[in-house]
PDB file of C-alpha atoms in Angstrom:
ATOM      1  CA  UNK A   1      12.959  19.376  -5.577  1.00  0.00           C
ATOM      2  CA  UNK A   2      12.920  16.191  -3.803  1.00  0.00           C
ATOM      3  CA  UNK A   3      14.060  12.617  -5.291  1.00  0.00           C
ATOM      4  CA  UNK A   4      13.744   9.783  -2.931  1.00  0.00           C
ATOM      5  CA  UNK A   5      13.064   5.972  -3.724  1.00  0.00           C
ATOM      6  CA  UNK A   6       9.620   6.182  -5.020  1.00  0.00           C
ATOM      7  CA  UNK A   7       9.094   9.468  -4.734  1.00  0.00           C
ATOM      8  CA  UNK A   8       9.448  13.018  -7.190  1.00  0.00           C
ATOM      9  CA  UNK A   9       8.382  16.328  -5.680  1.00  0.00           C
ATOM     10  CA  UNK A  10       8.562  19.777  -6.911  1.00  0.00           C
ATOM     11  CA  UNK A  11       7.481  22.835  -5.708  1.00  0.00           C
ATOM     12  CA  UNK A  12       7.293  26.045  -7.992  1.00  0.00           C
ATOM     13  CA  UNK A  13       5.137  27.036 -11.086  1.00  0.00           C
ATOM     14  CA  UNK A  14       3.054  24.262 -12.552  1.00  0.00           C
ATOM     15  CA  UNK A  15       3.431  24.996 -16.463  1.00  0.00           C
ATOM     16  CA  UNK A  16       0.850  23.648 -18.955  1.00  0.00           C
ATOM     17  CA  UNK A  17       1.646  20.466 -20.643  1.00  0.00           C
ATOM     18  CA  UNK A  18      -0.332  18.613 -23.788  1.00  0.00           C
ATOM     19  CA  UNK A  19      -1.892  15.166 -23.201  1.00  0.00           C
ATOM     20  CA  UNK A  20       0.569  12.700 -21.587  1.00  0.00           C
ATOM     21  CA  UNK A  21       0.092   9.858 -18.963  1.00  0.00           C
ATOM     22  CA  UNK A  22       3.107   8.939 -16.381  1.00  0.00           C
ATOM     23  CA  UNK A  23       4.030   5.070 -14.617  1.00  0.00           C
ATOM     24  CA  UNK A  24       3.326   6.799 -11.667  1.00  0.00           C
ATOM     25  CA  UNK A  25       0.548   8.714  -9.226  1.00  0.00           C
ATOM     26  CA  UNK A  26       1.133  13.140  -9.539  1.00  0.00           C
ATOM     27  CA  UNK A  27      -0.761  14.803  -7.152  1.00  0.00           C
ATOM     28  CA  UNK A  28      -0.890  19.018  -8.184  1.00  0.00           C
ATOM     29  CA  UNK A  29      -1.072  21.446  -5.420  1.00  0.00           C
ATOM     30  CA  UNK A  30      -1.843  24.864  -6.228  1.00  0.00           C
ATOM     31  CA  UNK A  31      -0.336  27.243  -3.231  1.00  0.00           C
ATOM     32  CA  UNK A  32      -2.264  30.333  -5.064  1.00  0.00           C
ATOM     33  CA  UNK A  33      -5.159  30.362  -7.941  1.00  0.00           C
ATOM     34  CA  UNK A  34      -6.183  27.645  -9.748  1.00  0.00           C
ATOM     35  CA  UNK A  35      -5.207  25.530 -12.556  1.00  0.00           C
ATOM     36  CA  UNK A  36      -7.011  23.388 -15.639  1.00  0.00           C
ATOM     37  CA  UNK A  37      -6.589  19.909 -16.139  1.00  0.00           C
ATOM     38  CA  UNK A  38      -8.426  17.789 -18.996  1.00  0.00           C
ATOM     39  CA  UNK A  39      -8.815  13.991 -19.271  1.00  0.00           C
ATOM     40  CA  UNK A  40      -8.975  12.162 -22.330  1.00  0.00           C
ATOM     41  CA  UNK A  41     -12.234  12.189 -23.131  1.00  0.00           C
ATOM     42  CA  UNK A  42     -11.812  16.618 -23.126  1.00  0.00           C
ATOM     43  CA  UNK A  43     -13.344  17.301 -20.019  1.00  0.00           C
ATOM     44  CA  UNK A  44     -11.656  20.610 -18.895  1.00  0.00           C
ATOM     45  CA  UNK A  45     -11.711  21.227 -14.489  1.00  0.00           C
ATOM     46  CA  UNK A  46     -10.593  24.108 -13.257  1.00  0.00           C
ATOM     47  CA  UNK A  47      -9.598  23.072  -9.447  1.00  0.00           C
ATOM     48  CA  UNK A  48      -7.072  24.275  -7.035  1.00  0.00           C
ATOM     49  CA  UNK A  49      -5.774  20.014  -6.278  1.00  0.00           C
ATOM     50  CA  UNK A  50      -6.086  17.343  -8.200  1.00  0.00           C
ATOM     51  CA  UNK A  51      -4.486  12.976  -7.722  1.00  0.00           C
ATOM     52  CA  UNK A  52      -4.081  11.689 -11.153  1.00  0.00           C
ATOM     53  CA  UNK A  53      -3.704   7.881 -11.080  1.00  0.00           C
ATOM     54  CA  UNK A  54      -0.981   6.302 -12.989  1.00  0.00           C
ATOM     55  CA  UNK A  55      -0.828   5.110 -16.694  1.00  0.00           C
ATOM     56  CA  UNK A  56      -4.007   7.353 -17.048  1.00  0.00           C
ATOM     57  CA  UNK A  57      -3.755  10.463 -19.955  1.00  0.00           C
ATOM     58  CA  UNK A  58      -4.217  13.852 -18.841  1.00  0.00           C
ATOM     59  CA  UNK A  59      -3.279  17.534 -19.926  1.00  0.00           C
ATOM     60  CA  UNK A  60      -2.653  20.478 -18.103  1.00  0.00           C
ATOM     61  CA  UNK A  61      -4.614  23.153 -19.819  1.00  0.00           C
ATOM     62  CA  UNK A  62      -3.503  25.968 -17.786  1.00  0.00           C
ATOM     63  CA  UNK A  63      -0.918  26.149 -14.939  1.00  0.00           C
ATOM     64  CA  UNK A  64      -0.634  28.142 -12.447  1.00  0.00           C
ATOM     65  CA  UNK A  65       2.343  30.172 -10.305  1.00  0.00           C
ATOM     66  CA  UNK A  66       3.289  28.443  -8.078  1.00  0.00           C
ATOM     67  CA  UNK A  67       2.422  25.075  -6.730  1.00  0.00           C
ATOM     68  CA  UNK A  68       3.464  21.401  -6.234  1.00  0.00           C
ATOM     69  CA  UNK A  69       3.707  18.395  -8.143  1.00  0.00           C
ATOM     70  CA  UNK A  70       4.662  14.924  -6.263  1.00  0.00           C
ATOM     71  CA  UNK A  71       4.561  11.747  -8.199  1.00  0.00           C
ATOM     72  CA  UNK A  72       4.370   8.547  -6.425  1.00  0.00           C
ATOM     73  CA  UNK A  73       5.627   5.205  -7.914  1.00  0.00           C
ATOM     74  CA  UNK A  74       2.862   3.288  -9.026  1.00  0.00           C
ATOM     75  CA  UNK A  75       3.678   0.268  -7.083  1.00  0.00           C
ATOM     76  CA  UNK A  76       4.239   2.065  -3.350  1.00  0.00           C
ATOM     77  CA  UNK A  77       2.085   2.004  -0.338  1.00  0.00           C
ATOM     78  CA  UNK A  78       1.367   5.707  -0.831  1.00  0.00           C
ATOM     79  CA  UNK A  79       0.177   5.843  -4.306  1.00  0.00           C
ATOM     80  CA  UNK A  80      -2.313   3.113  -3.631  1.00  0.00           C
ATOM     81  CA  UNK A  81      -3.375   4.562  -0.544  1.00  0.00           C
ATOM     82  CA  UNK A  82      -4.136   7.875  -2.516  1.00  0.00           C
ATOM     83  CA  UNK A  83      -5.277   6.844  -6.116  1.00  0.00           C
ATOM     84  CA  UNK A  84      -7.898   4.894  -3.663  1.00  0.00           C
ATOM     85  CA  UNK A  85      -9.262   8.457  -2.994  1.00  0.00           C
ATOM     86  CA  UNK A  86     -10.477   8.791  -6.856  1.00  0.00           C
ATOM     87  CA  UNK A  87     -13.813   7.168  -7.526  1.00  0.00           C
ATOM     88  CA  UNK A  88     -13.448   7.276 -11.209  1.00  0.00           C
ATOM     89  CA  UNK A  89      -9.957   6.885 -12.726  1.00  0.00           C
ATOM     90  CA  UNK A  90     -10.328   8.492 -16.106  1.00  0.00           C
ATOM     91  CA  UNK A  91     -12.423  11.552 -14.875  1.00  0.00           C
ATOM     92  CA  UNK A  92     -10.615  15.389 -14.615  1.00  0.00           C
ATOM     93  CA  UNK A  93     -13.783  15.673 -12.150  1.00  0.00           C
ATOM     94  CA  UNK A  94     -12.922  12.668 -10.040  1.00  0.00           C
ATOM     95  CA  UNK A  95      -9.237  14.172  -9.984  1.00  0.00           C
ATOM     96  CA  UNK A  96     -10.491  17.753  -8.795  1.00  0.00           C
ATOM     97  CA  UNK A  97     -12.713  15.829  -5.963  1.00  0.00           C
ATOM     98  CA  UNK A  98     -10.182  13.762  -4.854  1.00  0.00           C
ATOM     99  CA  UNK A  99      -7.636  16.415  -4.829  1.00  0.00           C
ATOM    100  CA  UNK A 100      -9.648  19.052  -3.066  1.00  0.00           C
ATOM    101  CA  UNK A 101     -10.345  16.797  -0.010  1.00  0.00           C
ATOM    102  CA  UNK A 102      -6.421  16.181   0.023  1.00  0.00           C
ATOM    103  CA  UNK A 103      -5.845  20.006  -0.354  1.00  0.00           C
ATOM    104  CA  UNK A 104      -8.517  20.743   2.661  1.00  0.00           C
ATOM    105  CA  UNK A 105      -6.794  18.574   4.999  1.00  0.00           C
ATOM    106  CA  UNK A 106      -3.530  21.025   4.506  1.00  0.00           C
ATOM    107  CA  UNK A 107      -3.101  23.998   6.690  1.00  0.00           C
ATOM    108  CA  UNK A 108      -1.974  27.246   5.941  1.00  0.00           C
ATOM    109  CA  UNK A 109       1.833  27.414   4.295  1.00  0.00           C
ATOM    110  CA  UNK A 110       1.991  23.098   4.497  1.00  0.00           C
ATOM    111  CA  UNK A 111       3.045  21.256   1.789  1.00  0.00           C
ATOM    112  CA  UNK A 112       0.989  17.995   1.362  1.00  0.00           C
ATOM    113  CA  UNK A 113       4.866  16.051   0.647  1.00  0.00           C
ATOM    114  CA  UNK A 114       6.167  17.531   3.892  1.00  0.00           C
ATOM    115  CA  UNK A 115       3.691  14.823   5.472  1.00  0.00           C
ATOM    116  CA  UNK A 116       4.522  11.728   3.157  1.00  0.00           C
ATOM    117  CA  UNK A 117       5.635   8.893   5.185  1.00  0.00           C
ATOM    118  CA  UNK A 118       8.530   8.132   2.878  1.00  0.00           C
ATOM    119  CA  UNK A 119       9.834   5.044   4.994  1.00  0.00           C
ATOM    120  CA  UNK A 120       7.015   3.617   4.408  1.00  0.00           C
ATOM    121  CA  UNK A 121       7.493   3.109   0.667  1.00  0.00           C
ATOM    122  CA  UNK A 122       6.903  -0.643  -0.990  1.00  0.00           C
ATOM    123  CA  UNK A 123       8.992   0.406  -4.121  1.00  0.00           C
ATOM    124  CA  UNK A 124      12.609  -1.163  -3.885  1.00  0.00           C
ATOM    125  CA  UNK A 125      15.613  -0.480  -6.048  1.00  0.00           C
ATOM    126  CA  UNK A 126      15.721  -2.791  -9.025  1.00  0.00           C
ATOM    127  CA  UNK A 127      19.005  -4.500  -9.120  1.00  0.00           C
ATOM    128  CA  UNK A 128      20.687  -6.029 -12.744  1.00  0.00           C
ATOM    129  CA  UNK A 129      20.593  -9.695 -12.159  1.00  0.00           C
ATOM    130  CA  UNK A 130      23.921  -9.988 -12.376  1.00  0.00           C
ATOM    131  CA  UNK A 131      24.456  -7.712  -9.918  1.00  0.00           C
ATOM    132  CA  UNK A 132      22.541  -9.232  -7.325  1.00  0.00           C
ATOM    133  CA  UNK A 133      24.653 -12.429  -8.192  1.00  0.00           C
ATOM    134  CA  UNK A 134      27.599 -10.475  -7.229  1.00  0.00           C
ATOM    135  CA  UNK A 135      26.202  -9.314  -3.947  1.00  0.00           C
ATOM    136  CA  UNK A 136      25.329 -12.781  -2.924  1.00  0.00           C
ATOM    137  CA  UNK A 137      28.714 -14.153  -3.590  1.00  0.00           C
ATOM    138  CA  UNK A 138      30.562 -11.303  -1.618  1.00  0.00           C
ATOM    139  CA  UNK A 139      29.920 -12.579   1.912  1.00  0.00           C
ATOM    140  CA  UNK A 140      32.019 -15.607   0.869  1.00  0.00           C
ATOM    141  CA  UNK A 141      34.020 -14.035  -0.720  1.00  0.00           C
ATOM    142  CA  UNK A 142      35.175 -11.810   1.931  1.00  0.00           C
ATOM    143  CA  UNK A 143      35.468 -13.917   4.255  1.00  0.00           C
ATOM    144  CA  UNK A 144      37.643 -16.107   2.067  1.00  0.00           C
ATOM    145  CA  UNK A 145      40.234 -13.377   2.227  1.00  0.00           C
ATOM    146  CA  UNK A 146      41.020 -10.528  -0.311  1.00  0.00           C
ATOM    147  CA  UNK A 147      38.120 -10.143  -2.923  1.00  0.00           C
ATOM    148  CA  UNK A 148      38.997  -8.788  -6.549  1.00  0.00           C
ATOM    149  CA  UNK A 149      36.617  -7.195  -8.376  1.00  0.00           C
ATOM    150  CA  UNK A 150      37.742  -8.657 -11.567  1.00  0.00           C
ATOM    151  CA  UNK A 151      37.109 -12.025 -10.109  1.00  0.00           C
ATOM    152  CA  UNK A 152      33.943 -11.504  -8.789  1.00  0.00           C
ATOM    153  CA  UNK A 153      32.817  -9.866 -12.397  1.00  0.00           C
ATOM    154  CA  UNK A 154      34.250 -12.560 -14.184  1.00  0.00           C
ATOM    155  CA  UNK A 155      32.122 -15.015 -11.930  1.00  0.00           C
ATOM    156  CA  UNK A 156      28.349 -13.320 -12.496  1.00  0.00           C
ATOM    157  CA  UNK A 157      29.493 -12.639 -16.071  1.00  0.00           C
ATOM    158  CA  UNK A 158      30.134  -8.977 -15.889  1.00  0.00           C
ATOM    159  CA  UNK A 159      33.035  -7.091 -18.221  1.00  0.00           C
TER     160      UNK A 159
END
């Protein structure tokens, strides 16, 4: 498994899952065989790749061995460049199409996250506000002298 800023991947069996939507772009890979994937409306696809765009509900009907999942933050540079690839957003069929021309562009034994440009990423880190106040006043701080941590809390209203 790989967690990065913006980024979830997983490689192993892709298990069947009831109707659910995520905040974020998944892109399934089958490496062997074929799974099912249904959209809301009960349209069943059986496909080897599908790119599910975000907030949109979908089930897994049947899984398959082994596989990969990625999700891709909604927000990042990668998810829109790939939920672009689905002409209709709500459509298991749109999915499969959009997924098989990512799949075709794989070679043998690749795996379609190897090739992510993760630096490339527009998601950043959200930061508590108060936080952020505190990481504005440290520059000063330090360069005031010796910075306490108590102080500095006490300042941006942290306990």
């Amino acid at each position: 498994m790989t967690i990065r800023p913006g980024v979830l991947a997983y490689r192993g069996g892709l298990s069947a899952a009831k109707m659910h939507a995520h905040h974020s772009v998944q892109v399934l890979i089958a490496r062997c065989g074929e799974f099912v994937v249904a959209d809301a409306a009960g349209t069943q696809v059986t496909c080897r790749a599908t790119v599910i765009p975000a907030d949109v509900a979908h089930a897994v009907v049947q899984g398959v061995a082994e596989g990969e999942m990625v999700q891709l933050a909604a927000e990042s540079d990668d998810a829109a460049a790939v939920s672009r690839t689905v002409a209709r957003p709500y459509s298991a069929e749109a999915w499969a199409a959009a997924g098989d021309a990512l799949a075709n562009r794989l070679g043998d034994g690749e795996w379609w996250a190897d090739g992510l440009p993760y630096v490339r990423s527009a998601v950043r880190p959200m930061r508590h506000p108060a936080l952020a106040s505190a990481l504005r006043l440290l520059p000063d701080r330090i360069e005031e002298g010796q910075v306490r941590l108590r102080d500095v809390a006490g300042t941006v209203g942290l306990s």
